[in-house]
XYZ file of C-alpha atoms in Angstrom:
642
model
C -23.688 -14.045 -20.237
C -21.496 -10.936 -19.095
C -21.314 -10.668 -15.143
C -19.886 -8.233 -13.142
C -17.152 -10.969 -12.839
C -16.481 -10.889 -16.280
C -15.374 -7.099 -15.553
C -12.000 -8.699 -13.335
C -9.577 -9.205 -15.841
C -9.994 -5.726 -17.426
C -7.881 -3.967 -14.963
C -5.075 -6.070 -16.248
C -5.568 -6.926 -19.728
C -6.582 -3.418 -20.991
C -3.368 -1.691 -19.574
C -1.700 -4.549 -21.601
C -3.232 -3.815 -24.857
C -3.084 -0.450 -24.601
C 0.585 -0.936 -24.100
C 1.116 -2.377 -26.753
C -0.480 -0.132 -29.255
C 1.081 2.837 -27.546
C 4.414 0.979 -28.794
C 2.976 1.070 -32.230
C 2.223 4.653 -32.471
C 5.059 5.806 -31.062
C 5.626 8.713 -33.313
C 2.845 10.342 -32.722
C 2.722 11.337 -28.871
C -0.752 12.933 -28.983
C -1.928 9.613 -29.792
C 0.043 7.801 -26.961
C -1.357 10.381 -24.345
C -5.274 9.842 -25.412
C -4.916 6.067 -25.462
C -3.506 6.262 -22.011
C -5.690 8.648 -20.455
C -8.702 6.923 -22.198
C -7.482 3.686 -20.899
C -6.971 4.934 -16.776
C -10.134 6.759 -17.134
C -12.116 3.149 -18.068
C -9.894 1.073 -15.695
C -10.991 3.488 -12.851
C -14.673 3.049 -14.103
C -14.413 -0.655 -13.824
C -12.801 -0.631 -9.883
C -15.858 1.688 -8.849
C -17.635 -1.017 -10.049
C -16.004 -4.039 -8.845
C -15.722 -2.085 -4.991
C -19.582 -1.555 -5.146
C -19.988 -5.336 -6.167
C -17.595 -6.454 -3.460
C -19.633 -4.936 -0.832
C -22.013 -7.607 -1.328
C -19.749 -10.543 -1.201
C -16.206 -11.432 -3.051
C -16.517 -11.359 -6.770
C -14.554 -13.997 -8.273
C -13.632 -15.024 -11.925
C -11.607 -18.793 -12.968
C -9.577 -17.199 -15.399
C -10.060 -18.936 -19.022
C -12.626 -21.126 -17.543
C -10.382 -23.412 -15.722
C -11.879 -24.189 -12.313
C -9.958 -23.416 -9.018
C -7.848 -24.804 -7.728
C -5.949 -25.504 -10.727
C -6.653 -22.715 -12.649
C -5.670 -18.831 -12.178
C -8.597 -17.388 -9.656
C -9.005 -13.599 -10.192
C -10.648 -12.411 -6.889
C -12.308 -8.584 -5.602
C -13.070 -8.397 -2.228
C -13.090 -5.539 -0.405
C -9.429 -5.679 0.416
C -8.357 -5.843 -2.656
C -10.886 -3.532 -4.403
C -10.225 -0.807 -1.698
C -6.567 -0.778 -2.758
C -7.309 -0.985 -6.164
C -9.581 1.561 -6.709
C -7.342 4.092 -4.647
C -4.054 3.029 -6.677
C -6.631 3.558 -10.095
C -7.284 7.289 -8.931
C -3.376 8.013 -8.148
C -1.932 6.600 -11.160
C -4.624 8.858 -13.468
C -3.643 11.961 -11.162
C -0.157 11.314 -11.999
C -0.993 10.304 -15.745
C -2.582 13.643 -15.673
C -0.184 15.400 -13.952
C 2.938 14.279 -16.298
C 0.680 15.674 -19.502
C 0.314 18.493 -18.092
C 4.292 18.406 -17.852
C 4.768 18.249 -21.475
C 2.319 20.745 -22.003
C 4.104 23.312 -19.966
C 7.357 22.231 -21.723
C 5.073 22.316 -25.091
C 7.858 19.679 -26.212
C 5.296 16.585 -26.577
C 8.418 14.208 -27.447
C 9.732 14.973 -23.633
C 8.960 11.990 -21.649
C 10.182 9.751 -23.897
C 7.925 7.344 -26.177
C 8.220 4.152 -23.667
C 7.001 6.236 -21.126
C 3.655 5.375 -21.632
C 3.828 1.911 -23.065
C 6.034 1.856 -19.684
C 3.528 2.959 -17.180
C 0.509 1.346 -18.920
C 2.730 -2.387 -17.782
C 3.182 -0.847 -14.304
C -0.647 -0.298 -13.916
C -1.192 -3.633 -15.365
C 1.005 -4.978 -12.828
C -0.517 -3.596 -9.704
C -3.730 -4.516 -10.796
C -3.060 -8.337 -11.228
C -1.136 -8.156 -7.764
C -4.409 -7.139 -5.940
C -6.581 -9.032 -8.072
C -5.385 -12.464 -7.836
C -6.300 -15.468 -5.811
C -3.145 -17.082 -6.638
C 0.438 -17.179 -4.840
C 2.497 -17.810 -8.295
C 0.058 -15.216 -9.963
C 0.680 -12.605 -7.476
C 4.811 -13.177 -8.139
C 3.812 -12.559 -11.677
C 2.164 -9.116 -11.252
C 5.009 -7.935 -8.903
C 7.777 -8.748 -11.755
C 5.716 -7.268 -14.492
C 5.586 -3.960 -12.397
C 8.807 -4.582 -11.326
C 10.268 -4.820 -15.057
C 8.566 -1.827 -15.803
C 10.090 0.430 -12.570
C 12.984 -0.616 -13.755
C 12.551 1.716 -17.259
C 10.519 4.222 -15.224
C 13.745 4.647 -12.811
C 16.345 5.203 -14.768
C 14.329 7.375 -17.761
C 16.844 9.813 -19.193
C 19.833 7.297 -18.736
C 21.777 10.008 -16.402
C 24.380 8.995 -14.214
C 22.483 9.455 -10.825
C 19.216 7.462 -12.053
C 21.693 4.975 -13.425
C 23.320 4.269 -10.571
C 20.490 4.264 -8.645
C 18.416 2.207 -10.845
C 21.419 -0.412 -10.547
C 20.491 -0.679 -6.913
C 17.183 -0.352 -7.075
C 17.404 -3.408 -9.735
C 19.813 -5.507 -7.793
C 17.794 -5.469 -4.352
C 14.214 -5.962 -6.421
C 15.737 -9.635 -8.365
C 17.012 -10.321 -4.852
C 13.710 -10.129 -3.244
C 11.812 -11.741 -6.169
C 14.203 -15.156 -5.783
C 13.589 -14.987 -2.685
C 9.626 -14.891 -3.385
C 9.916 -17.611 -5.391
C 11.978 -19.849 -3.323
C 8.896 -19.359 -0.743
C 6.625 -20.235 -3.713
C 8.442 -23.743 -4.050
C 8.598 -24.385 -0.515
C 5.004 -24.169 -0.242
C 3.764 -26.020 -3.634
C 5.739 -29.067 -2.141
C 4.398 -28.912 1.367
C 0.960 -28.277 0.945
C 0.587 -29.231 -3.149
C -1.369 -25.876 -4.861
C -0.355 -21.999 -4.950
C -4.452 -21.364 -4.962
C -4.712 -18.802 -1.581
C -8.160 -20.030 -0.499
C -6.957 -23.536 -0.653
C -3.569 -22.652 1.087
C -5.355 -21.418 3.839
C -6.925 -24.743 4.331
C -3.963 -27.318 3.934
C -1.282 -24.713 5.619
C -3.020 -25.686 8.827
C -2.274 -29.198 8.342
C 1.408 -29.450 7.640
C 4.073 -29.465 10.107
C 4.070 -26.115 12.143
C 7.725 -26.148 11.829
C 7.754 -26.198 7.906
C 5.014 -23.453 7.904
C 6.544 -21.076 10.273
C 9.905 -21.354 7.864
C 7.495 -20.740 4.281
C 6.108 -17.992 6.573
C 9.534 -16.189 7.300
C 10.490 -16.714 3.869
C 7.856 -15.305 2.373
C 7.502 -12.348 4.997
C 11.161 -11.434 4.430
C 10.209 -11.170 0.159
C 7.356 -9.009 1.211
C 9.106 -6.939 3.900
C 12.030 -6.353 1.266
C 9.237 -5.387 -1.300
C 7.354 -3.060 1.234
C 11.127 -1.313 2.570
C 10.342 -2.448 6.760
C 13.800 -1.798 8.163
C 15.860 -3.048 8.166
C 15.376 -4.250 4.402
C 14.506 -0.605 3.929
C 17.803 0.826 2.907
C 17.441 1.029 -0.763
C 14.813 2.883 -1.152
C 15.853 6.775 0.029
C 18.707 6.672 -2.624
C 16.140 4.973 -5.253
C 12.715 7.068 -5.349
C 14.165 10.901 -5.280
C 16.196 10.023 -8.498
C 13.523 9.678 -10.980
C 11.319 12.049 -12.224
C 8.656 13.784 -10.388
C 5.607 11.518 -11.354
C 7.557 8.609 -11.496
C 8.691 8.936 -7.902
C 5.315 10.086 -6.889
C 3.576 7.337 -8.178
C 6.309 5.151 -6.545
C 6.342 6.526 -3.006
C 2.354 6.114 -3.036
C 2.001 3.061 -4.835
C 4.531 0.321 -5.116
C 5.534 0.114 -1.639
C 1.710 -0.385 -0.522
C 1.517 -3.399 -2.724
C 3.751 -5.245 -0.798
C 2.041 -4.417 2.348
C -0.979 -5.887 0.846
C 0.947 -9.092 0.319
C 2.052 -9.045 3.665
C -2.093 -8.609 5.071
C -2.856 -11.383 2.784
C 0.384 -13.373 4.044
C -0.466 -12.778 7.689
C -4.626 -12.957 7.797
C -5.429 -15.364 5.136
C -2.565 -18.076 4.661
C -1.075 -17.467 8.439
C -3.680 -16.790 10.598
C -2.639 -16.903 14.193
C 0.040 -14.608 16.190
C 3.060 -16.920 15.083
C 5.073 -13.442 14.442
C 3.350 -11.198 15.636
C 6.011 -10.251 18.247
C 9.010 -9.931 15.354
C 6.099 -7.542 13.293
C 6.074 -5.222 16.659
C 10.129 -4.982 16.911
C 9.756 -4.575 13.397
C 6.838 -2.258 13.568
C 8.687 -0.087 16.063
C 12.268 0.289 14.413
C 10.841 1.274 10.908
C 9.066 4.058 12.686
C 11.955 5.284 14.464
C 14.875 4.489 12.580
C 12.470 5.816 9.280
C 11.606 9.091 10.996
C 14.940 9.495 12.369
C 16.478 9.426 8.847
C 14.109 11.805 7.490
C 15.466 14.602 10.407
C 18.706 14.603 9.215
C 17.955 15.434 5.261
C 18.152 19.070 3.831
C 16.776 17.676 0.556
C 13.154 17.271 0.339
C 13.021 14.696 -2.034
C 15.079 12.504 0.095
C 13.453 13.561 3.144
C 9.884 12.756 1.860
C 11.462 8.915 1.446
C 12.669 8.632 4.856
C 8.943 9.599 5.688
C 7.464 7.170 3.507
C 9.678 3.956 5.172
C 8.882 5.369 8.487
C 5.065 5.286 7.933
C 4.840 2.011 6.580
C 5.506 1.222 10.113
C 2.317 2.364 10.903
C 0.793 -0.085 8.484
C 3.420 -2.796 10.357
C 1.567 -1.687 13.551
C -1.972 -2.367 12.985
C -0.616 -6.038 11.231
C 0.973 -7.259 14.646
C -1.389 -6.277 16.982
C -3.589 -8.968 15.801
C -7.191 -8.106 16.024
C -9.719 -6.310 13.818
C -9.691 -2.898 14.652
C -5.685 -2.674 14.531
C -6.369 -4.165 10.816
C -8.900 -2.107 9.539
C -7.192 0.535 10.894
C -3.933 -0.874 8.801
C -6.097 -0.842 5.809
C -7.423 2.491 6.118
C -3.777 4.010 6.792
C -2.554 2.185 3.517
C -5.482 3.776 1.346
C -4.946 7.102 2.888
C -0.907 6.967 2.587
C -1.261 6.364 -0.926
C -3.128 9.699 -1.565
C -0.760 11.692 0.986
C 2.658 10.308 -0.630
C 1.811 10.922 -4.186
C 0.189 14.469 -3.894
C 3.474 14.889 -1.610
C 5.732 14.311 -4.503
C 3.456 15.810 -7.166
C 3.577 19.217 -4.794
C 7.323 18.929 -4.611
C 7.680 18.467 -8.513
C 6.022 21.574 -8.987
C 8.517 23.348 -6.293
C 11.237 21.543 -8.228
C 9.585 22.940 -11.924
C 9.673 26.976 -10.126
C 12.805 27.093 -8.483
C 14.708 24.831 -10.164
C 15.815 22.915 -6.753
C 14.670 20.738 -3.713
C 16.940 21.490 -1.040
C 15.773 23.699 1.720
C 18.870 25.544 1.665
C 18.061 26.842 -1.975
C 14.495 27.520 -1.414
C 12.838 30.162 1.079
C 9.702 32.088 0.252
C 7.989 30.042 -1.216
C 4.771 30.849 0.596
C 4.448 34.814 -0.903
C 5.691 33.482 -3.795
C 3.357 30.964 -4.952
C 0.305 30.671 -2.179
C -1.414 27.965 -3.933
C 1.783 25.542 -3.984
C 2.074 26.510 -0.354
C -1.737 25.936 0.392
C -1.659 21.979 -1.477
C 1.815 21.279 0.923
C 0.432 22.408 3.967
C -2.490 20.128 3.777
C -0.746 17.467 2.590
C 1.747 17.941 5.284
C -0.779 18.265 8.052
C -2.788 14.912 6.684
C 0.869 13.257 7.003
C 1.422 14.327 10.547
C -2.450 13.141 11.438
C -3.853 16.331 12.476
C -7.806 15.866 13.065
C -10.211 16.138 11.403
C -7.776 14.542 8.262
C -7.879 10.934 7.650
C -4.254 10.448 8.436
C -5.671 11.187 12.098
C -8.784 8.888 11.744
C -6.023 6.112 10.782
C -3.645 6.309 13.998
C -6.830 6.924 16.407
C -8.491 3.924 15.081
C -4.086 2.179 15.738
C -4.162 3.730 19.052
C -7.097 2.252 19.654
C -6.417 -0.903 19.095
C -3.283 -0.787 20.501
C -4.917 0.064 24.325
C -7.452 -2.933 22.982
C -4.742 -5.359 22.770
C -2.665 -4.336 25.946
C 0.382 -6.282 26.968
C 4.271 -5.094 26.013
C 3.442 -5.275 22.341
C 0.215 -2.475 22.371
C 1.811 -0.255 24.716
C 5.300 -0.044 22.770
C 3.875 0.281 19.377
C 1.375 2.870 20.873
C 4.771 4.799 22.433
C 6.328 4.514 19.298
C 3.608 5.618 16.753
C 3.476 9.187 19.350
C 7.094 9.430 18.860
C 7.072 9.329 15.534
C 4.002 11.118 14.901
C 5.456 14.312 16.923
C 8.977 13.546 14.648
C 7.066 14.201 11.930
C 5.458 17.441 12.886
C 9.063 18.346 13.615
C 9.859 17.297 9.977
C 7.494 19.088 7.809
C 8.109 22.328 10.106
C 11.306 21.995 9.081
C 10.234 22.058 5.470
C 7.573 24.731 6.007
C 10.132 26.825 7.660
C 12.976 27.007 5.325
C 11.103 26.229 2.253
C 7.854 28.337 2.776
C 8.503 30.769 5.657
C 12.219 32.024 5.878
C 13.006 34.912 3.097
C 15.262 33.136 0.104
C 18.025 34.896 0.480
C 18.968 33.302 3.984
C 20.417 30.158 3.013
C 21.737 29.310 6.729
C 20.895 25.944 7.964
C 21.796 26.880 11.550
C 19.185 28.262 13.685
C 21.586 30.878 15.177
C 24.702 32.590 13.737
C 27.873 30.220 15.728
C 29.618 33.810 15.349
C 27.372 35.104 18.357
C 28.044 32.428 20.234
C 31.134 32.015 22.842
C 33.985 29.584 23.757
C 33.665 26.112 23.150
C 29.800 26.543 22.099
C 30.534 28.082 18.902
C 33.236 25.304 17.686
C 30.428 23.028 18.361
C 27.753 25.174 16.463
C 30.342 25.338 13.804
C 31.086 21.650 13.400
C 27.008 21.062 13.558
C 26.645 23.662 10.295
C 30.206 22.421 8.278
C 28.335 18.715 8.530
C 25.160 20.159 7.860
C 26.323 22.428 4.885
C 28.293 18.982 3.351
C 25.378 17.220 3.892
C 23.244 19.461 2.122
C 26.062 19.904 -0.840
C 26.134 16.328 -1.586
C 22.417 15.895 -1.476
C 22.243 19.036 -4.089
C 25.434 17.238 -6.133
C 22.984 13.899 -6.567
C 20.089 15.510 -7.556
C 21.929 17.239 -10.582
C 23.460 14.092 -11.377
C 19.763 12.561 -11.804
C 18.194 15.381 -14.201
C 18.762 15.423 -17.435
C 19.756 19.103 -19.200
C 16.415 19.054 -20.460
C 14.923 19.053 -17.240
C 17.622 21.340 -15.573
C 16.409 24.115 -17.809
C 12.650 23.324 -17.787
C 10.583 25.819 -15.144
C 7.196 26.092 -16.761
C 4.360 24.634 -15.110
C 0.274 24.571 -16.039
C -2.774 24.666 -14.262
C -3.318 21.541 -15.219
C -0.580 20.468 -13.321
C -1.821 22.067 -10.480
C -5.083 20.063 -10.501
C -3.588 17.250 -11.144
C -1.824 17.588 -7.358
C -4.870 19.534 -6.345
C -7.184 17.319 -7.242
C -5.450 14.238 -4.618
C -5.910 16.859 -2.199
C -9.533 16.857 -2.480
C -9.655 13.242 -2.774
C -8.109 13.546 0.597
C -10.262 16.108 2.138
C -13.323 13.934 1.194
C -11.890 11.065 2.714
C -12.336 13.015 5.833
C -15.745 14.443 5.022
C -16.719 10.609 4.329
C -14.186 8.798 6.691
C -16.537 7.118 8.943
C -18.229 5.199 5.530
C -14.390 4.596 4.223
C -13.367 3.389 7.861
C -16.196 1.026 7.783
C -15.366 -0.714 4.317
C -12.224 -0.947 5.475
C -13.455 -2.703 9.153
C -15.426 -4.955 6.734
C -12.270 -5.998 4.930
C -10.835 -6.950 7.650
C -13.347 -8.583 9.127
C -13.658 -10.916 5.593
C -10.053 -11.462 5.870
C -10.370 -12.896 10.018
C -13.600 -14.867 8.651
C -12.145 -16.985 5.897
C -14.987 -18.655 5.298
C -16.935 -16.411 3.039
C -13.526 -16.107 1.004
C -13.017 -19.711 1.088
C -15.969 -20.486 -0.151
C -16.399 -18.120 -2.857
C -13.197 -19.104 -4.701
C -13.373 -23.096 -4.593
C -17.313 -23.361 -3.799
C -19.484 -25.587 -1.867
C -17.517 -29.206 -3.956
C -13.704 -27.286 -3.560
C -13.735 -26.251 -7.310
C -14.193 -22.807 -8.579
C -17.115 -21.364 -10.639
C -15.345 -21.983 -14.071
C -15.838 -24.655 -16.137
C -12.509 -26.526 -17.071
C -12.341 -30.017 -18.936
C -12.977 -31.940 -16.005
C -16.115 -31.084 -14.896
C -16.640 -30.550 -11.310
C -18.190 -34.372 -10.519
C -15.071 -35.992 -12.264
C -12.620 -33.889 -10.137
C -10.727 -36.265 -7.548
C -11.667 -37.087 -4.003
C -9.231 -34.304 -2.631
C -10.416 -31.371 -4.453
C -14.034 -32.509 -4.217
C -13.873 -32.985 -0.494
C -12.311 -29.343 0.312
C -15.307 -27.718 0.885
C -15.806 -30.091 3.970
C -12.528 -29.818 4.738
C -13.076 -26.159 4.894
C -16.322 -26.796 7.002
C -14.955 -29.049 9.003
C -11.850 -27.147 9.880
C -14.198 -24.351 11.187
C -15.913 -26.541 13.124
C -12.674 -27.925 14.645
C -11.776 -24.763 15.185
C -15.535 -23.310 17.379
C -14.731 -26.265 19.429
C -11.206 -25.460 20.518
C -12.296 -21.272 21.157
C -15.709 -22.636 22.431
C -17.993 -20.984 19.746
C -20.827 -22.519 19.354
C -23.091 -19.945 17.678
C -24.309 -20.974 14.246
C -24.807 -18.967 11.061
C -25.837 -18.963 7.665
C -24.179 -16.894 5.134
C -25.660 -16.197 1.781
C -22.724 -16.819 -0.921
C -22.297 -14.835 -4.537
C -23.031 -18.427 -6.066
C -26.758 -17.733 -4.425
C -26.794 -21.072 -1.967
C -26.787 -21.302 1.733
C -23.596 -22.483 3.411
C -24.338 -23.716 7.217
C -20.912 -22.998 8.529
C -20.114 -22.131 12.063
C -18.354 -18.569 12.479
C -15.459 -17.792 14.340
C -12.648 -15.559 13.906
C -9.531 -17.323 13.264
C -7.317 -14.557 14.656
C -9.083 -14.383 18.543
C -7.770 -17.787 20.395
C -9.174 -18.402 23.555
C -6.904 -16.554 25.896
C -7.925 -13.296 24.171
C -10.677 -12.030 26.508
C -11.816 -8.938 24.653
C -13.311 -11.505 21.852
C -15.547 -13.082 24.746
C -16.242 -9.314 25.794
C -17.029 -7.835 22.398
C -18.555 -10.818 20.620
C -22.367 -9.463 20.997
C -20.968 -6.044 19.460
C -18.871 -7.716 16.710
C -22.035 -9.602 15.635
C -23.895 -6.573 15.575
C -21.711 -4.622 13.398
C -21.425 -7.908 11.280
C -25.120 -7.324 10.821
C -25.394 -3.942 10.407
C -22.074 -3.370 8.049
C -22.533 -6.281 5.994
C -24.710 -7.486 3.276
C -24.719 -11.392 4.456
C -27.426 -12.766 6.016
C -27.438 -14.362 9.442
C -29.570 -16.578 11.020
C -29.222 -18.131 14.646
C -29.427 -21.728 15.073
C -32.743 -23.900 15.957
C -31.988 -23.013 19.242
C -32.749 -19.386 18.448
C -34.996 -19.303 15.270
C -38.241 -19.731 17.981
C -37.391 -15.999 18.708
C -37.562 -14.703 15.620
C -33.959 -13.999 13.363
C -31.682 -11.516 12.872
């Protein structure tokens, strides 16, 4: 009988196939391009339908029947079907947008044939990273999307993409032995890579051995999602490759290891064992990100330095602990997805009409070609978090809970998010001004002539524009070293390219139009990853097994596995105890049974008194926002339920 569960593993096994017989007809391009539009255009269908289903409760597949937790659990909740959904509608702008490309070229062999066999695995690979309920699982999808970067990179075999690609390559295996060396630390301490169960037995080991699987683990991640300071290899990495590769790069990949990290922190580590290393971490990839990005007269390069310092942002709402700071983190990710790749689509067009990126080439731009100008200024003001644009929405709903949370660690991160939030205003003035504004024949980087200045000023306005004007030279010398000849030479561009960048844009102005309903999915994601027990329970069920059917059947399975779901039950209880919750609930479950559990939220420990103070309100939103239903205890049924 088909479910909507039975829809989970098409996100990954469809990009697979179609990869594969995109390799076959490799002669014939036209072919390629309709097999992978058809294919990003049904994958997209299919996470519009999971993120509907997921409102209602996790929907979970045991992949090939084999029950959790020793089979492969597939999982959409709204965590993962929020990210999915918004990676599914940037990779089919950028499909889009790189068709377009070849159209405008009319040279269908230009990209390459792996191209799309290429970026079919990448999809594929982001969509079994977000998808799975299983720690080993989710090291698989990040090397299949890793192997495939690694084509995507260095495309066109030039010198600069080489060499970068080389890094890029080197730093990725790094991070991914480090991954699994995490992996095997925590199979032989707690026995099973299944996340639901993790989240159980983590608890119970020795807090010494979990704290050192969680720094292990957080490093991979942090590595994976460029925090500084494991951040350096990615502004000589992304501007090298081609303009939808890097665009759907700088939205995309890095985001996927911040969802690692949410799941690392919320689900399998719940608790503020790091949260004060996340806010010193938080706080210098802000800063040291933004800072980088001021000194760049290449836009490429300067869009990258953005991109790490942002993902501080995401860092931000992490370590503040508590559910506003993050839904607000998952709200940010979903909207800096959008803003990055429309950013680097709207800079391969500039690239495609003048041939360049660096500010000291370009000038004009804005009389030139108004609608190029019109798609960047939006962009740019969504990045900076002007209201009434979602990027603003985002850091309101940080600041927020940054005031919420109080103490040295809200008030820095709050100082620091301004800071770089004004940086970045400085930063895509910059780019406005000498890419959009200034006339093109003034190729100055100074902001006054050093000859009309005196004495000792101008040698030190002179020095400022010599560093400046080698800066700029070498960042112009790398870029030609990463284009091919054919792309040197090609300047045509096509409306469809245009809507391709356009149509992000819209995506993003709707976002605003819509925010409040997008802000409270997100709130309700985070609010399933604090209470576990809805998660818990819909992976390994009621017994501790999963809703597949393996061959042992779920009364044969042994004493451990069949007693997890009162582990699970019991742990919560353990837990309302030690924060003094003694409310109960019932929650309805997708399996269609009632689960008497008692609710708590695993992140709030007792000292936290905004829990005590907001616990009427959170219950209320839990009401009003979700689809479970709750029921007081006997104590409270005479008066009628909720």
């Amino acid at each position: 009988m088909l479910t909507v569960a039975s829809l989970l593993p098409i996100p990954v096994l469809l990009p697979l196939l179609a990869a594969g017989l995109a390799l076959l007809v490799g002669p014939r391009p036209r072919v390629q391009q309709l097999i992978s539009l058809l294919t990003m255009v049904t994958v997209l269908a299919v996470g519009i339908a999971l993120a509907v289903q997921a409102n209602t409760g996790p929907v979970v597949l045991d992949a090939g029947s084999w029950a959790a937790p020793i089979g492969i659990t597939l999982v959409a909740d709204r965590l993962s079907s929020l990210m999915l959904v918004v990676s599914q509608i940037v990779t089919l702008a950028v499909l889009i947008y790189s068709l377009a490309q070849n159209l405008a070229d009319d040279d269908p062999d230009v990209p390459v044939a792996i191209y799309h066999p290429t970026y079919l695995i990448l999809i594929a690979g982001v969509s079994n990273a977000f998808l799975t309920g299983d720690l080993f699982n989710l090291y698989v999808g990040f090397e299949i999307l890793l192997a495939a970067s690694f084509v995507l990179i260095t495309l066109g075999g030039t010198r600069g993409r080489t060499r970068a690609g080389t890094v890029y390559v080197v730093v990725s295996l790094v991070s991914s032995m480090i991954f699994l060396a995490g992996i095997a630390l925590t199979y032989a301490a707690a026995g099973t890579v299944n996340m639901a169960q993790l989240s159980t037995r983590l608890r119970e080991i020795d807090p010494s051995v979990a704290l050192t699987i969680q720094l292990v683990l957080l490093v991979a991640f942090g590595i994976k999602s460029a925090v500084f300071p494991l951040s350096a290899w990615l502004p000589d990495s992304y501007p090298t490759a081609p303009a939808p590769v890097t665009a759907v790069f700088a939205g995309l990949l890095t985001k996927v290891g911040i969802y690692a990290l949410i799941r690392l922190q919320v689900l399998l580590f719940p608790g503020r064992g790091v949260d004060n290393l996340l806010t010193v971490v938080g706080i210098a990839t802000m800063i040291v990100g933004i800072l980088g990005a001021l000194t760049q007269e290449d836009m490429r390069r300067l869009l990258s330095f953005t991109l790490v310092s942002h993902i501080g942002f995401m860092i931000w709402g992490l370590a503040l602990v508590n559910r506003q700071g993050l839904a607000s983190a998952i709200f940010y990710a979903a909207h800096h997805i959008l803003v990055q790749t429309a950013m680097f689509l709207i800079i391969g067009l500039i690239e495609r009409k003048r041939g360049t990126t660096s500010l000291r080439r370009l000038g004009g731009m804005a009389k030139a070609y108004p609608a190029i100008a019109i798609l960047f200024f939006i962009t740019a003001l969504n990045l900076v978090g002007i209201p009434p644009l979602p990027g603003f929405l985002g850091k309101l709903g940080l600041a927020q809970a940054a005031v919420t949370h109080g103490g040295w660690q809200g008030w820095s991160l709050l100082a620091a998010g301004m800071v770089t939030s004004f940086l970045t205003l400085y930063a895509v003035v910059k780019v406005w001004n000498f890419a959009f504004w200034q006339q093109r024949e003034d190729e100055s980087l100074a902001d006054t002539d050093p000859e009309k200045i005196r004495g000792r000023q101008r040698r030190a306005a002179k020095r400022r524009l010599d560093r400046a004007q080698a800066t700029a030279s070498l960042s112009e010398e790398m870029q030609a070293a990463s284009r091919t000849k054919e792309e040197q030479r090609a300047q045509g561009t096509s409306t469809l390219m245009y809507a391709a960048a356009g149509t992000l844009v819209v995506v993003m102005l709707a976002m605003s139009v819509v925010g409040g309903r997008i802000y409270a999915y997100a709130a309700s994601a985070a609010l399933d990853q604090m209470d576990r027990s809805t998660y818990l329970h819909s992976v390994l069920s009621a017994d501790g097994r999963g809703h597949g059917d393996s061959q042992y059947g779920r009364h044969l399975a042994p004493p451990e596995l069949r007693d997890l779901g009162k582990e699970a039950e019991k742990a919560s209880s353990d837990d309302a105890k030690r924060d003094d919750i003694t409310q109960s609930t019932q929650v309805r479950i997708p399996a269609g049974g009632q689960w008497k559990v008692t609710w708590r939220p695993p992140l709030l420990p007792t000292t936290d008194q905004v829990w005590d103070e907001n616990r009427p309100l959170l219950e209320v939103l839990r009401q009003v926002t979700e689809d479970y239903v709750l029921t007081h205890s006997n104590d409270t049924k005479a008066g009628g339920g909720n």
